[in-house]
mmCIF file of C-alpha atoms in Angstrom:
data_model
loop_
_atom_site.group_PDB
_atom_site.id
_atom_site.type_symbol
_atom_site.label_atom_id
_atom_site.label_comp_id
_atom_site.label_asym_id
_atom_site.label_seq_id
_atom_site.Cartn_x
_atom_site.Cartn_y
_atom_site.Cartn_z
ATOM 1 C CA GLU A 1 -88.271 133.407 -24.149
ATOM 2 C CA ALA A 2 -91.622 132.940 -26.487
ATOM 3 C CA GLY A 3 -90.853 132.355 -30.108
ATOM 4 C CA VAL A 4 -92.295 133.736 -33.282
ATOM 5 C CA ALA A 5 -96.018 132.751 -33.373
ATOM 6 C CA GLN A 6 -97.863 132.330 -36.462
ATOM 7 C CA SER A 7 -101.486 131.471 -37.306
ATOM 8 C CA PRO A 8 -103.265 129.513 -38.753
ATOM 9 C CA ARG A 9 -101.290 126.414 -38.992
ATOM 10 C CA TYR A 10 -102.938 125.079 -42.048
ATOM 11 C CA LYS A 11 -105.324 126.596 -44.383
ATOM 12 C CA ILE A 12 -106.972 125.132 -47.322
ATOM 13 C CA ILE A 13 -108.705 127.564 -50.006
ATOM 14 C CA GLU A 14 -110.180 127.413 -53.485
ATOM 15 C CA LYS A 15 -108.262 129.802 -56.248
ATOM 16 C CA ARG A 16 -109.709 133.169 -56.658
ATOM 17 C CA GLN A 17 -110.212 133.055 -52.629
ATOM 18 C CA SER A 18 -108.843 135.203 -50.478
ATOM 19 C CA VAL A 19 -106.521 134.440 -47.301
ATOM 20 C CA ALA A 20 -104.711 136.352 -44.495
ATOM 21 C CA PHE A 21 -101.765 134.822 -42.153
ATOM 22 C CA TRP A 22 -100.966 136.523 -38.834
ATOM 23 C CA CYS A 23 -97.298 136.794 -37.357
ATOM 24 C CA ASN A 24 -96.168 137.913 -33.760
ATOM 25 C CA PRO A 25 -92.498 138.155 -33.764
ATOM 26 C CA ILE A 26 -90.360 137.745 -30.817
ATOM 27 C CA SER A 27 -90.832 140.770 -28.088
ATOM 28 C CA GLY A 28 -88.290 143.591 -28.951
ATOM 29 C CA HIS A 29 -87.252 142.308 -32.456
ATOM 30 C CA ALA A 30 -87.492 145.411 -34.620
ATOM 31 C CA THR A 31 -87.357 143.563 -37.999
ATOM 32 C CA LEU A 32 -89.931 141.215 -39.499
ATOM 33 C CA TYR A 33 -89.804 139.020 -42.439
ATOM 34 C CA TRP A 34 -92.209 136.988 -44.568
ATOM 35 C CA TYR A 35 -90.874 134.298 -46.615
ATOM 36 C CA GLN A 36 -92.599 131.824 -49.040
ATOM 37 C CA GLN A 37 -91.083 128.386 -49.056
ATOM 38 C CA ILE A 38 -92.495 125.970 -52.035
ATOM 39 C CA LEU A 39 -92.323 122.472 -51.726
ATOM 40 C CA GLY A 40 -88.454 121.069 -52.099
ATOM 41 C CA GLN A 41 -87.369 124.835 -52.231
ATOM 42 C CA GLY A 42 -85.425 127.029 -49.701
ATOM 43 C CA PRO A 43 -87.453 130.238 -48.225
ATOM 44 C CA LYS A 44 -87.585 133.067 -51.018
ATOM 45 C CA LEU A 45 -88.025 136.546 -49.241
ATOM 46 C CA LEU A 46 -91.393 138.385 -49.862
ATOM 47 C CA ILE A 47 -91.063 141.437 -47.792
ATOM 48 C CA GLN A 48 -89.241 142.499 -44.852
ATOM 49 C CA PHE A 49 -90.327 145.384 -42.413
ATOM 50 C CA GLN A 50 -88.286 147.531 -39.803
ATOM 51 C CA ASN A 51 -90.562 148.719 -37.135
ATOM 52 C CA ASN A 52 -93.678 149.562 -39.517
ATOM 53 C CA GLY A 53 -91.244 150.689 -42.688
ATOM 54 C CA VAL A 54 -90.935 148.298 -45.449
ATOM 55 C CA VAL A 55 -87.243 147.749 -46.385
ATOM 56 C CA ASP A 56 -87.394 145.482 -49.045
ATOM 57 C CA ASP A 57 -90.670 144.057 -51.191
ATOM 58 C CA SER A 58 -88.704 143.653 -54.458
ATOM 59 C CA GLN A 59 -90.251 140.063 -54.776
ATOM 60 C CA LEU A 60 -93.719 140.556 -53.297
ATOM 61 C CA PRO A 61 -96.256 140.193 -56.376
ATOM 62 C CA LYS A 62 -97.969 143.150 -55.466
ATOM 63 C CA ASP A 63 -101.170 142.488 -57.634
ATOM 64 C CA ARG A 64 -102.273 139.983 -55.410
ATOM 65 C CA PHE A 65 -99.974 140.056 -52.436
ATOM 66 C CA SER A 66 -100.152 142.572 -49.473
ATOM 67 C CA ALA A 67 -98.740 143.153 -45.862
ATOM 68 C CA GLU A 68 -98.783 145.485 -43.070
ATOM 69 C CA ARG A 69 -97.244 146.057 -40.013
ATOM 70 C CA LEU A 70 -99.138 148.871 -38.360
ATOM 71 C CA LYS A 71 -97.866 149.413 -35.087
ATOM 72 C CA GLY A 72 -94.393 147.811 -35.611
ATOM 73 C CA VAL A 73 -95.167 144.656 -33.767
ATOM 74 C CA ASP A 74 -97.821 141.949 -35.518
ATOM 75 C CA SER A 75 -98.037 141.579 -38.924
ATOM 76 C CA THR A 76 -100.679 140.308 -41.586
ATOM 77 C CA LEU A 77 -99.973 138.988 -45.086
ATOM 78 C CA LYS A 78 -102.858 138.711 -47.292
ATOM 79 C CA ILE A 79 -103.416 137.260 -50.871
ATOM 80 C CA GLN A 80 -106.342 138.155 -52.957
ATOM 81 C CA PRO A 81 -106.872 136.334 -55.110
ATOM 82 C CA ALA A 82 -105.107 133.247 -54.610
ATOM 83 C CA LYS A 83 -103.777 130.955 -57.570
ATOM 84 C CA LEU A 84 -102.479 127.346 -57.482
ATOM 85 C CA GLU A 85 -98.947 128.468 -57.438
ATOM 86 C CA ASP A 86 -99.306 130.210 -54.085
ATOM 87 C CA SER A 87 -99.661 126.836 -52.442
ATOM 88 C CA ALA A 88 -96.450 127.009 -49.875
ATOM 89 C CA VAL A 89 -95.594 127.250 -46.537
ATOM 90 C CA TYR A 90 -95.398 130.963 -45.361
ATOM 91 C CA LEU A 91 -92.826 131.457 -43.069
ATOM 92 C CA CYS A 92 -92.668 134.599 -40.574
ATOM 93 C CA ALA A 93 -89.200 135.644 -39.257
ATOM 94 C CA SER A 94 -87.758 138.145 -36.920
ATOM 95 C CA SER A 95 -84.462 139.581 -35.936
ATOM 96 C CA LEU A 96 -83.325 142.063 -33.061
ATOM 97 C CA SER A 97 -81.564 144.649 -35.458
ATOM 98 C CA SER A 98 -78.785 145.213 -33.658
ATOM 99 C CA GLY A 99 -76.742 145.903 -36.794
ATOM 100 C CA ALA A 100 -74.349 142.911 -36.270
ATOM 101 C CA GLN A 101 -73.658 140.905 -39.449
ATOM 102 C CA ARG A 102 -74.338 137.853 -37.549
ATOM 103 C CA GLU A 103 -77.510 138.613 -36.654
ATOM 104 C CA LYS A 104 -79.735 135.471 -37.152
ATOM 105 C CA LEU A 105 -83.300 135.151 -37.742
ATOM 106 C CA PHE A 106 -85.558 133.264 -35.631
ATOM 107 C CA PHE A 107 -88.578 131.662 -37.610
ATOM 108 C CA GLY A 108 -92.060 130.815 -36.698
ATOM 109 C CA SER A 109 -93.283 127.145 -37.734
ATOM 110 C CA GLY A 110 -95.244 128.636 -40.660
ATOM 111 C CA THR A 111 -98.626 128.415 -42.347
ATOM 112 C CA GLN A 112 -98.960 125.604 -45.030
ATOM 113 C CA LEU A 113 -101.280 126.907 -47.879
ATOM 114 C CA SER A 114 -103.062 124.740 -50.152
ATOM 115 C CA VAL A 115 -105.027 126.379 -53.024
ATOM 116 C CA LEU A 116 -107.367 123.834 -54.615
ATOM 117 C CA GLY B 1 -77.303 137.768 -60.131
ATOM 118 C CA GLN B 2 -77.733 135.821 -56.918
ATOM 119 C CA ASN B 3 -77.305 131.994 -56.994
ATOM 120 C CA ILE B 4 -76.751 129.655 -54.164
ATOM 121 C CA ASP B 5 -76.385 125.948 -54.923
ATOM 122 C CA GLN B 6 -76.755 123.042 -52.544
ATOM 123 C CA PRO B 7 -76.838 119.344 -53.537
ATOM 124 C CA THR B 8 -80.873 118.396 -53.432
ATOM 125 C CA GLU B 9 -80.535 115.176 -51.262
ATOM 126 C CA MET B 10 -77.840 113.180 -49.523
ATOM 127 C CA THR B 11 -78.127 109.781 -47.680
ATOM 128 C CA ALA B 12 -75.296 108.868 -44.997
ATOM 129 C CA THR B 13 -75.155 106.054 -42.081
ATOM 130 C CA GLU B 14 -75.789 106.489 -38.545
ATOM 131 C CA GLY B 15 -72.385 107.197 -36.643
ATOM 132 C CA ALA B 16 -70.767 108.358 -39.905
ATOM 133 C CA ILE B 17 -69.521 112.000 -41.083
ATOM 134 C CA VAL B 18 -71.427 113.852 -43.473
ATOM 135 C CA GLN B 19 -70.308 116.965 -45.805
ATOM 136 C CA ILE B 20 -72.894 119.075 -47.274
ATOM 137 C CA ASN B 21 -71.372 121.702 -49.705
ATOM 138 C CA CYS B 22 -72.697 124.775 -50.683
ATOM 139 C CA THR B 23 -71.541 127.211 -53.477
ATOM 140 C CA TYR B 24 -72.511 131.023 -53.790
ATOM 141 C CA GLN B 25 -72.641 133.849 -56.040
ATOM 142 C CA THR B 26 -74.338 137.139 -54.489
ATOM 143 C CA SER B 27 -74.103 140.985 -54.889
ATOM 144 C CA GLY B 28 -72.284 141.437 -51.716
ATOM 145 C CA PHE B 29 -71.418 139.015 -48.781
ATOM 146 C CA ASN B 30 -71.839 140.059 -45.166
ATOM 147 C CA GLY B 31 -71.642 136.135 -43.960
ATOM 148 C CA LEU B 32 -72.997 132.725 -44.513
ATOM 149 C CA PHE B 33 -75.424 130.753 -42.319
ATOM 150 C CA TRP B 34 -76.855 127.357 -42.180
ATOM 151 C CA TYR B 35 -80.211 126.424 -40.774
ATOM 152 C CA GLN B 36 -81.511 122.902 -40.011
ATOM 153 C CA GLN B 37 -85.440 122.524 -40.829
ATOM 154 C CA HIS B 38 -87.146 119.204 -39.928
ATOM 155 C CA ALA B 39 -90.228 118.372 -41.833
ATOM 156 C CA GLY B 40 -93.323 120.575 -41.025
ATOM 157 C CA GLU B 41 -91.234 122.926 -38.680
ATOM 158 C CA ALA B 42 -89.666 126.109 -38.468
ATOM 159 C CA PRO B 43 -85.947 126.579 -39.734
ATOM 160 C CA THR B 44 -83.362 126.543 -36.514
ATOM 161 C CA PHE B 45 -79.848 128.472 -36.783
ATOM 162 C CA LEU B 46 -76.729 126.062 -36.692
ATOM 163 C CA SER B 47 -73.841 128.359 -37.674
ATOM 164 C CA TYR B 48 -72.536 131.740 -39.025
ATOM 165 C CA ASN B 49 -69.018 132.279 -40.910
ATOM 166 C CA VAL B 50 -67.812 135.449 -42.265
ATOM 167 C CA LEU B 51 -64.235 135.068 -42.154
ATOM 168 C CA ASP B 52 -62.307 132.182 -43.866
ATOM 169 C CA GLY B 53 -61.800 129.002 -41.715
ATOM 170 C CA LEU B 54 -63.439 126.462 -39.895
ATOM 171 C CA GLU B 55 -66.056 127.045 -37.024
ATOM 172 C CA GLU B 56 -66.687 124.200 -34.822
ATOM 173 C CA LYS B 57 -69.670 123.760 -32.470
ATOM 174 C CA GLY B 58 -70.211 120.252 -31.057
ATOM 175 C CA ARG B 59 -70.836 117.714 -33.853
ATOM 176 C CA PHE B 60 -71.517 120.369 -36.273
ATOM 177 C CA SER B 61 -68.741 122.484 -38.076
ATOM 178 C CA SER B 62 -68.997 124.996 -40.849
ATOM 179 C CA PHE B 63 -66.046 126.065 -43.238
ATOM 180 C CA LEU B 64 -66.075 128.941 -45.399
ATOM 181 C CA SER B 65 -63.835 130.227 -48.332
ATOM 182 C CA ARG B 66 -64.921 133.599 -49.755
ATOM 183 C CA SER B 67 -62.577 133.644 -52.394
ATOM 184 C CA LYS B 68 -63.989 130.598 -53.985
ATOM 185 C CA GLY B 69 -67.543 131.269 -52.814
ATOM 186 C CA TYR B 70 -67.678 128.081 -51.119
ATOM 187 C CA SER B 71 -68.809 126.658 -47.612
ATOM 188 C CA TYR B 72 -69.516 123.451 -46.179
ATOM 189 C CA LEU B 73 -71.292 121.998 -43.098
ATOM 190 C CA LEU B 74 -69.824 118.986 -41.509
ATOM 191 C CA LEU B 75 -71.697 116.843 -39.205
ATOM 192 C CA LYS B 76 -70.046 114.193 -37.158
ATOM 193 C CA GLU B 77 -71.457 111.039 -35.380
ATOM 194 C CA LEU B 78 -74.545 111.099 -37.226
ATOM 195 C CA GLN B 79 -77.810 110.390 -35.281
ATOM 196 C CA MET B 80 -81.116 109.514 -36.619
ATOM 197 C CA LYS B 81 -82.556 112.964 -35.443
ATOM 198 C CA ASP B 82 -80.037 114.600 -37.855
ATOM 199 C CA SER B 83 -82.537 113.654 -40.569
ATOM 200 C CA ALA B 84 -83.863 117.257 -41.816
ATOM 201 C CA SER B 85 -83.035 119.642 -44.491
ATOM 202 C CA TYR B 86 -79.930 121.961 -44.252
ATOM 203 C CA LEU B 87 -80.203 125.341 -45.515
ATOM 204 C CA CYS B 88 -77.309 127.426 -46.871
ATOM 205 C CA ALA B 89 -78.220 131.162 -46.558
ATOM 206 C CA VAL B 90 -75.692 134.194 -47.666
ATOM 207 C CA ARG B 91 -76.416 137.696 -46.450
ATOM 208 C CA GLY B 92 -75.720 139.994 -49.396
ATOM 209 C CA GLN B 93 -76.338 143.532 -50.203
ATOM 210 C CA GLY B 94 -78.361 145.739 -47.982
ATOM 211 C CA GLY B 95 -78.281 142.759 -45.245
ATOM 212 C CA LYS B 96 -80.937 140.567 -47.140
ATOM 213 C CA LEU B 97 -80.492 136.966 -46.194
ATOM 214 C CA ILE B 98 -80.945 134.548 -49.595
ATOM 215 C CA PHE B 99 -81.476 131.111 -49.212
ATOM 216 C CA GLY B 100 -80.433 128.019 -51.063
ATOM 217 C CA GLN B 101 -83.061 125.181 -52.095
ATOM 218 C CA GLY B 102 -81.946 122.885 -49.153
ATOM 219 C CA THR B 103 -80.141 119.508 -48.661
ATOM 220 C CA GLU B 104 -82.740 116.998 -47.560
ATOM 221 C CA LEU B 105 -80.254 114.629 -45.694
ATOM 222 C CA SER B 106 -81.477 111.120 -44.547
ATOM 223 C CA VAL B 107 -79.865 109.043 -41.943
ATOM 224 C CA LYS B 108 -80.101 105.397 -42.277
ATOM 225 C CA PRO B 109 -79.615 102.992 -39.605
#
């Protein structure tokens, strides 16, 4: 079974530039998550999609971050303009959405972003 | 508010046993997960607890006490490959999964 695919693997940009990350979840997984993981910290949820609808984006800095999942499969996360504090690993995860409490998340390898 | 606490770092010896603790205060509780994350890699699922007690899975066991807001991950017969970050995560109200900061475990020969 193919896992969660993310690209690019690494990205280096200068502050005030724009950047976009792409995620392809596991086939059949209705729920997709974007997490931000700053070095030495646990992942922080930025946005959660159920199919192509947003379930939770309470911690997404909406003045600079945007995300979409137009056809309920692939998703893109964009930062415009980037700040130094956005340097982090951006993890995409997906889950089946069976409704079970024990439903686990499957993570991609992440995109490591460095903002200079 | 939501708070999940774990020790930042731990060191243990190959072949030994180590216990990684996690305490939590969250809005609602729908289960607690442990994930393992090797440097530069994706977190991978280790265990899930929703009822009090111990869940054993090979060399790894996880314990939960809901009344105390407390869990631990027990790793037995430590191997060098167990050096990684261990993330405690609680599924709270609305199904949201909230992670602790992670515990960086170093296994020494």
